[in-house]
PDB file of C-alpha atoms in Angstrom:
ATOM      1  CA  UNK A  10      -0.005  -0.102  -0.007  1.00 54.00           C
ATOM      2  CA  UNK A  11       2.849   2.403   0.617  1.00 58.00           C
ATOM      3  CA  UNK A  12       3.809   2.250  -3.045  1.00 64.00           C
ATOM      4  CA  UNK A  13       0.224   3.107  -4.280  1.00 75.00           C
ATOM      5  CA  UNK A  14       0.382   6.897  -3.640  1.00 73.00           C
ATOM      6  CA  UNK A  15       3.751   7.350  -5.680  1.00 68.00           C
ATOM      7  CA  UNK A  16       2.302   5.269  -8.534  1.00 74.00           C
ATOM      8  CA  UNK A  17      -0.890   7.436  -8.513  1.00 78.00           C
ATOM      9  CA  UNK A  18       1.385  10.503  -8.707  1.00 77.00           C
ATOM     10  CA  UNK A  19       3.189   9.045 -11.704  1.00 73.00           C
ATOM     11  CA  UNK A  20      -0.327   8.337 -13.225  1.00 81.00           C
ATOM     12  CA  UNK A  21      -1.420  11.989 -12.546  1.00 80.00           C
ATOM     13  CA  UNK A  22       1.741  13.223 -14.366  1.00 74.00           C
ATOM     14  CA  UNK A  23       1.166  11.019 -17.289  1.00 71.00           C
ATOM     15  CA  UNK A  24      -2.382  12.196 -17.452  1.00 74.00           C
ATOM     16  CA  UNK A  25      -1.329  15.769 -17.246  1.00 75.00           C
ATOM     17  CA  UNK A  26       1.083  15.236 -20.206  1.00 66.00           C
ATOM     18  CA  UNK A  27      -1.803  13.796 -22.087  1.00 69.00           C
ATOM     19  CA  UNK A  28      -3.991  16.655 -21.341  1.00 68.00           C
ATOM     20  CA  UNK A  29      -1.325  19.158 -22.081  1.00 70.00           C
ATOM     21  CA  UNK A  30      -0.932  17.893 -25.650  1.00 68.00           C
ATOM     22  CA  UNK A  31      -4.548  17.575 -26.174  1.00 65.00           C
ATOM     23  CA  UNK A  32      -4.935  13.919 -26.721  1.00 69.00           C
ATOM     24  CA  UNK A  33      -7.678  13.200 -24.196  1.00 66.00           C
ATOM     25  CA  UNK A  34     -10.487  13.964 -26.530  1.00 67.00           C
ATOM     26  CA  UNK A  35      -8.939  11.863 -29.168  1.00 75.00           C
ATOM     27  CA  UNK A  36      -8.572   8.980 -26.568  1.00 76.00           C
ATOM     28  CA  UNK A  37     -12.174   9.416 -25.532  1.00 76.00           C
ATOM     29  CA  UNK A  38     -13.508   9.376 -29.103  1.00 79.00           C
ATOM     30  CA  UNK A  39     -11.404   6.098 -29.830  1.00 80.00           C
ATOM     31  CA  UNK A  40     -12.722   4.580 -26.764  1.00 81.00           C
ATOM     32  CA  UNK A  41     -16.337   5.354 -27.745  1.00 82.00           C
ATOM     33  CA  UNK A  42     -15.681   4.019 -31.285  1.00 82.00           C
ATOM     34  CA  UNK A  43     -14.141   0.779 -29.719  1.00 83.00           C
ATOM     35  CA  UNK A  44     -17.314   0.172 -27.687  1.00 84.00           C
ATOM     36  CA  UNK A  45     -19.466   1.114 -30.670  1.00 84.00           C
ATOM     37  CA  UNK A  46     -17.736  -1.413 -32.800  1.00 84.00           C
ATOM     38  CA  UNK A  47     -18.112  -4.155 -30.406  1.00 79.00           C
ATOM     39  CA  UNK A  48     -21.843  -4.015 -30.950  1.00 82.00           C
ATOM     40  CA  UNK A  49     -21.813  -3.449 -34.797  1.00 84.00           C
ATOM     41  CA  UNK A  50     -19.662  -4.665 -37.641  1.00 80.00           C
ATOM     42  CA  UNK A  51     -17.447  -1.591 -37.735  1.00 82.00           C
ATOM     43  CA  UNK A  52     -13.659  -2.338 -37.275  1.00 83.00           C
ATOM     44  CA  UNK A  53     -11.985  -1.330 -34.013  1.00 78.00           C
ATOM     45  CA  UNK A  54      -9.609   1.712 -34.134  1.00 74.00           C
ATOM     46  CA  UNK A  55      -6.956  -0.485 -32.586  1.00 77.00           C
ATOM     47  CA  UNK A  56      -6.304  -4.166 -32.449  1.00 80.00           C
ATOM     48  CA  UNK A  57      -8.797  -6.198 -30.318  1.00 79.00           C
ATOM     49  CA  UNK A  58      -6.136  -7.263 -27.821  1.00 83.00           C
ATOM     50  CA  UNK A  59      -4.927  -3.773 -27.323  1.00 82.00           C
ATOM     51  CA  UNK A  60      -8.498  -2.489 -26.863  1.00 81.00           C
ATOM     52  CA  UNK A  61      -9.425  -5.234 -24.229  1.00 83.00           C
ATOM     53  CA  UNK A  62      -6.081  -4.774 -22.324  1.00 85.00           C
ATOM     54  CA  UNK A  63      -6.750  -0.878 -22.311  1.00 83.00           C
ATOM     55  CA  UNK A  64     -10.230  -1.240 -21.014  1.00 84.00           C
ATOM     56  CA  UNK A  65      -9.181  -3.727 -18.397  1.00 88.00           C
ATOM     57  CA  UNK A  66      -6.417  -1.378 -17.198  1.00 87.00           C
ATOM     58  CA  UNK A  67      -8.868   1.491 -17.008  1.00 84.00           C
ATOM     59  CA  UNK A  68     -11.192  -0.799 -14.821  1.00 86.00           C
ATOM     60  CA  UNK A  69      -8.353  -1.976 -12.687  1.00 87.00           C
ATOM     61  CA  UNK A  70      -7.282   1.774 -12.104  1.00 83.00           C
ATOM     62  CA  UNK A  71     -10.791   2.810 -11.195  1.00 81.00           C
ATOM     63  CA  UNK A  72     -11.207  -0.165  -8.893  1.00 83.00           C
ATOM     64  CA  UNK A  73      -8.004   0.529  -7.198  1.00 82.00           C
ATOM     65  CA  UNK A  74      -8.776   4.199  -6.699  1.00 79.00           C
ATOM     66  CA  UNK A  75     -12.177   3.376  -5.121  1.00 78.00           C
ATOM     67  CA  UNK A  76     -10.586   0.630  -2.918  1.00 78.00           C
ATOM     68  CA  UNK A  77      -7.965   3.055  -1.750  1.00 76.00           C
ATOM     69  CA  UNK A  78     -10.525   5.620  -0.855  1.00 75.00           C
ATOM     70  CA  UNK A  79     -12.675   3.078   1.022  1.00 73.00           C
ATOM     71  CA  UNK A  80      -9.575   1.952   2.956  1.00 71.00           C
ATOM     72  CA  UNK A  81      -8.576   5.343   4.013  1.00 71.00           C
ATOM     73  CA  UNK A  82     -12.171   6.042   5.105  1.00 70.00           C
ATOM     74  CA  UNK A  83     -12.246   2.836   7.191  1.00 68.00           C
ATOM     75  CA  UNK A  84      -8.787   3.562   8.617  1.00 64.00           C
ATOM     76  CA  UNK A  85     -10.012   6.894   9.885  1.00 64.00           C
ATOM     77  CA  UNK A  86     -13.032   5.306  11.454  1.00 63.00           C
ATOM     78  CA  UNK A  87     -10.636   2.865  13.307  1.00 60.00           C
ATOM     79  CA  UNK A  88      -8.531   5.580  14.793  1.00 53.00           C
ATOM     80  CA  UNK A  89      -9.630   4.751  18.308  1.00 62.00           C
ATOM     81  CA  UNK A  90      -7.095   2.654  20.297  1.00 61.00           C
ATOM     82  CA  UNK A  91      -7.730   0.529  23.391  1.00 67.00           C
ATOM     83  CA  UNK A  92     -10.825  -0.500  25.350  1.00 73.00           C
ATOM     84  CA  UNK A  93     -12.383   2.880  26.016  1.00 75.00           C
ATOM     85  CA  UNK A  94     -15.369   4.401  24.196  1.00 80.00           C
ATOM     86  CA  UNK A  95     -14.444   7.524  22.252  1.00 76.00           C
ATOM     87  CA  UNK A  96     -17.993   8.905  22.846  1.00 77.00           C
ATOM     88  CA  UNK A  97     -18.342   8.559  26.711  1.00 81.00           C
ATOM     89  CA  UNK A  98     -15.098   7.168  27.869  1.00 78.00           C
ATOM     90  CA  UNK A  99     -16.802   4.076  29.172  1.00 80.00           C
ATOM     91  CA  UNK A 100     -15.686   0.390  29.056  1.00 81.00           C
ATOM     92  CA  UNK A 101     -16.180  -1.513  25.772  1.00 83.00           C
ATOM     93  CA  UNK A 102     -16.462  -5.201  25.119  1.00 83.00           C
ATOM     94  CA  UNK A 103     -15.163  -7.069  22.127  1.00 80.00           C
ATOM     95  CA  UNK A 104     -17.688  -8.163  19.373  1.00 82.00           C
ATOM     96  CA  UNK A 105     -17.053 -10.720  16.754  1.00 85.00           C
ATOM     97  CA  UNK A 106     -15.722  -9.041  13.678  1.00 80.00           C
ATOM     98  CA  UNK A 107     -17.208  -9.433  10.191  1.00 79.00           C
ATOM     99  CA  UNK A 108     -15.195 -10.739   7.247  1.00 84.00           C
ATOM    100  CA  UNK A 109     -14.852  -7.202   5.903  1.00 78.00           C
ATOM    101  CA  UNK A 110     -13.249  -6.118   9.133  1.00 74.00           C
ATOM    102  CA  UNK A 111     -10.735  -8.981   9.009  1.00 77.00           C
ATOM    103  CA  UNK A 112      -9.933  -7.874   5.331  1.00 77.00           C
ATOM    104  CA  UNK A 113      -9.554  -4.281   6.476  1.00 75.00           C
ATOM    105  CA  UNK A 114      -7.259  -5.412   9.320  1.00 74.00           C
ATOM    106  CA  UNK A 115      -5.066  -7.207   6.812  1.00 75.00           C
ATOM    107  CA  UNK A 116      -4.939  -4.260   4.394  1.00 72.00           C
ATOM    108  CA  UNK A 117      -4.267  -1.610   7.080  1.00 68.00           C
ATOM    109  CA  UNK A 118      -1.528  -3.837   8.747  1.00 68.00           C
ATOM    110  CA  UNK A 119      -2.884  -3.189  12.236  1.00 69.00           C
ATOM    111  CA  UNK A 120      -4.717  -5.620  14.434  1.00 74.00           C
ATOM    112  CA  UNK A 121      -8.290  -4.155  14.321  1.00 77.00           C
ATOM    113  CA  UNK A 122     -10.897  -5.345  16.806  1.00 79.00           C
ATOM    114  CA  UNK A 123     -14.650  -4.677  16.866  1.00 80.00           C
ATOM    115  CA  UNK A 124     -15.952  -3.167  20.063  1.00 82.00           C
ATOM    116  CA  UNK A 125     -19.232  -1.989  21.592  1.00 84.00           C
ATOM    117  CA  UNK A 126     -19.702   0.348  24.568  1.00 85.00           C
ATOM    118  CA  UNK A 127     -21.577  -1.026  27.485  1.00 82.00           C
ATOM    119  CA  UNK A 128     -22.893   2.401  28.454  1.00 84.00           C
ATOM    120  CA  UNK A 129     -23.734   4.394  25.284  1.00 85.00           C
ATOM    121  CA  UNK A 130     -24.061   1.563  22.849  1.00 81.00           C
ATOM    122  CA  UNK A 131     -21.303   3.036  20.619  1.00 79.00           C
ATOM    123  CA  UNK A 132     -19.965   0.350  18.128  1.00 77.00           C
ATOM    124  CA  UNK A 133     -16.973   0.512  15.943  1.00 77.00           C
ATOM    125  CA  UNK A 134     -13.442  -0.661  15.175  1.00 75.00           C
ATOM    126  CA  UNK A 135     -10.490  -0.070  17.573  1.00 74.00           C
ATOM    127  CA  UNK A 136      -6.749  -0.725  17.118  1.00 70.00           C
ATOM    128  CA  UNK A 137      -5.591  -3.318  19.623  1.00 68.00           C
ATOM    129  CA  UNK A 138      -2.980  -2.102  21.949  1.00 62.00           C
TER     130      UNK A 138
END
Protein backbone atom coordinates (compact mmCIF):
# COMPACT_ATOMS: atom_id res chain seq x y z
CA UNK A 1 0.00 0.00 0.00
CA UNK A 2 2.88 2.40 0.63
CA UNK A 3 3.80 2.34 -3.05
CA UNK A 4 0.30 3.10 -4.23
CA UNK A 5 0.43 6.87 -3.69
CA UNK A 6 3.68 7.33 -5.68
CA UNK A 7 2.23 5.23 -8.48
CA UNK A 8 -0.87 7.40 -8.49
CA UNK A 9 1.38 10.48 -8.66
CA UNK A 10 3.10 9.05 -11.73
CA UNK A 11 -0.29 8.32 -13.27
CA UNK A 12 -1.37 11.92 -12.59
CA UNK A 13 1.78 13.24 -14.28
CA UNK A 14 1.17 11.04 -17.30
CA UNK A 15 -2.44 12.16 -17.47
CA UNK A 16 -1.30 15.77 -17.20
CA UNK A 17 1.04 15.30 -20.12
CA UNK A 18 -1.79 13.78 -22.11
CA UNK A 19 -4.07 16.70 -21.29
CA UNK A 20 -1.33 19.22 -22.10
CA UNK A 21 -0.89 17.88 -25.61
CA UNK A 22 -4.65 17.62 -26.19
CA UNK A 23 -4.96 13.89 -26.74
CA UNK A 24 -7.66 13.22 -24.14
CA UNK A 25 -10.49 14.05 -26.53
CA UNK A 26 -8.98 11.81 -29.19
CA UNK A 27 -8.61 9.00 -26.65
CA UNK A 28 -12.20 9.43 -25.53
CA UNK A 29 -13.47 9.32 -29.13
CA UNK A 30 -11.44 6.17 -29.86
CA UNK A 31 -12.77 4.53 -26.69
CA UNK A 32 -16.34 5.33 -27.74
CA UNK A 33 -15.65 4.03 -31.25
CA UNK A 34 -14.19 0.85 -29.78
CA UNK A 35 -17.27 0.14 -27.68
CA UNK A 36 -19.50 1.05 -30.62
CA UNK A 37 -17.69 -1.37 -32.91
CA UNK A 38 -18.15 -4.20 -30.41
CA UNK A 39 -21.90 -3.99 -30.98
CA UNK A 40 -21.74 -3.40 -34.71
CA UNK A 41 -19.68 -4.70 -37.57
CA UNK A 42 -17.46 -1.62 -37.71
CA UNK A 43 -13.72 -2.26 -37.34
CA UNK A 44 -11.99 -1.40 -34.06
CA UNK A 45 -9.72 1.68 -34.18
CA UNK A 46 -6.95 -0.48 -32.65
CA UNK A 47 -6.34 -4.21 -32.40
CA UNK A 48 -8.83 -6.20 -30.34
CA UNK A 49 -6.18 -7.30 -27.85
CA UNK A 50 -4.97 -3.77 -27.34
CA UNK A 51 -8.52 -2.50 -26.83
CA UNK A 52 -9.40 -5.22 -24.28
CA UNK A 53 -6.16 -4.72 -22.34
CA UNK A 54 -6.70 -0.95 -22.29
CA UNK A 55 -10.27 -1.24 -21.02
CA UNK A 56 -9.11 -3.75 -18.39
CA UNK A 57 -6.41 -1.33 -17.21
CA UNK A 58 -8.97 1.48 -16.95
CA UNK A 59 -11.23 -0.80 -14.88
CA UNK A 60 -8.35 -1.88 -12.62
CA UNK A 61 -7.32 1.74 -12.11
CA UNK A 62 -10.87 2.78 -11.22
CA UNK A 63 -11.32 -0.15 -8.85
CA UNK A 64 -7.96 0.50 -7.18
CA UNK A 65 -8.78 4.17 -6.66
CA UNK A 66 -12.17 3.32 -5.17
CA UNK A 67 -10.65 0.65 -2.91
CA UNK A 68 -7.95 3.08 -1.74
CA UNK A 69 -10.58 5.68 -0.86
CA UNK A 70 -12.64 3.08 1.02
CA UNK A 71 -9.55 1.87 2.89
CA UNK A 72 -8.58 5.39 3.98
CA UNK A 73 -12.14 6.12 5.10
CA UNK A 74 -12.27 2.91 7.13
CA UNK A 75 -8.82 3.56 8.57
CA UNK A 76 -10.01 6.94 9.91
CA UNK A 77 -13.02 5.26 11.50
CA UNK A 78 -10.67 2.89 13.34
CA UNK A 79 -8.55 5.66 14.81
CA UNK A 80 -9.62 4.69 18.35
CA UNK A 81 -7.10 2.63 20.31
CA UNK A 82 -7.71 0.56 23.40
CA UNK A 83 -10.78 -0.53 25.31
CA UNK A 84 -12.38 2.85 26.05
CA UNK A 85 -15.34 4.36 24.21
CA UNK A 86 -14.47 7.48 22.17
CA UNK A 87 -17.95 8.93 22.85
CA UNK A 88 -18.36 8.59 26.62
CA UNK A 89 -15.10 7.09 27.88
CA UNK A 90 -16.88 4.00 29.19
CA UNK A 91 -15.66 0.44 29.00
CA UNK A 92 -16.13 -1.46 25.79
CA UNK A 93 -16.48 -5.14 25.09
CA UNK A 94 -15.20 -7.06 22.12
CA UNK A 95 -17.68 -8.09 19.47
CA UNK A 96 -17.14 -10.70 16.77
CA UNK A 97 -15.66 -9.10 13.63
CA UNK A 98 -17.23 -9.42 10.22
CA UNK A 99 -15.23 -10.74 7.26
CA UNK A 100 -14.87 -7.21 5.87
CA UNK A 101 -13.26 -6.08 9.13
CA UNK A 102 -10.75 -8.94 8.94
CA UNK A 103 -9.89 -7.92 5.38
CA UNK A 104 -9.54 -4.30 6.48
CA UNK A 105 -7.24 -5.35 9.32
CA UNK A 106 -5.02 -7.17 6.84
CA UNK A 107 -4.94 -4.25 4.39
CA UNK A 108 -4.21 -1.63 7.06
CA UNK A 109 -1.53 -3.77 8.68
CA UNK A 110 -2.88 -3.20 12.20
CA UNK A 111 -4.77 -5.58 14.44
CA UNK A 112 -8.28 -4.14 14.43
CA UNK A 113 -10.94 -5.34 16.82
CA UNK A 114 -14.64 -4.58 16.80
CA UNK A 115 -15.93 -3.13 20.07
CA UNK A 116 -19.22 -1.96 21.57
CA UNK A 117 -19.68 0.40 24.51
CA UNK A 118 -21.65 -1.01 27.41
CA UNK A 119 -22.95 2.42 28.43
CA UNK A 120 -23.79 4.48 25.33
CA UNK A 121 -24.01 1.57 22.81
CA UNK A 122 -21.31 3.01 20.55
CA UNK A 123 -20.01 0.37 18.16
CA UNK A 124 -16.94 0.54 15.96
CA UNK A 125 -13.43 -0.56 15.20
CA UNK A 126 -10.49 -0.09 17.48
CA UNK A 127 -6.77 -0.73 17.14
CA UNK A 128 -5.63 -3.34 19.59
CA UNK A 129 -2.97 -2.10 22.00
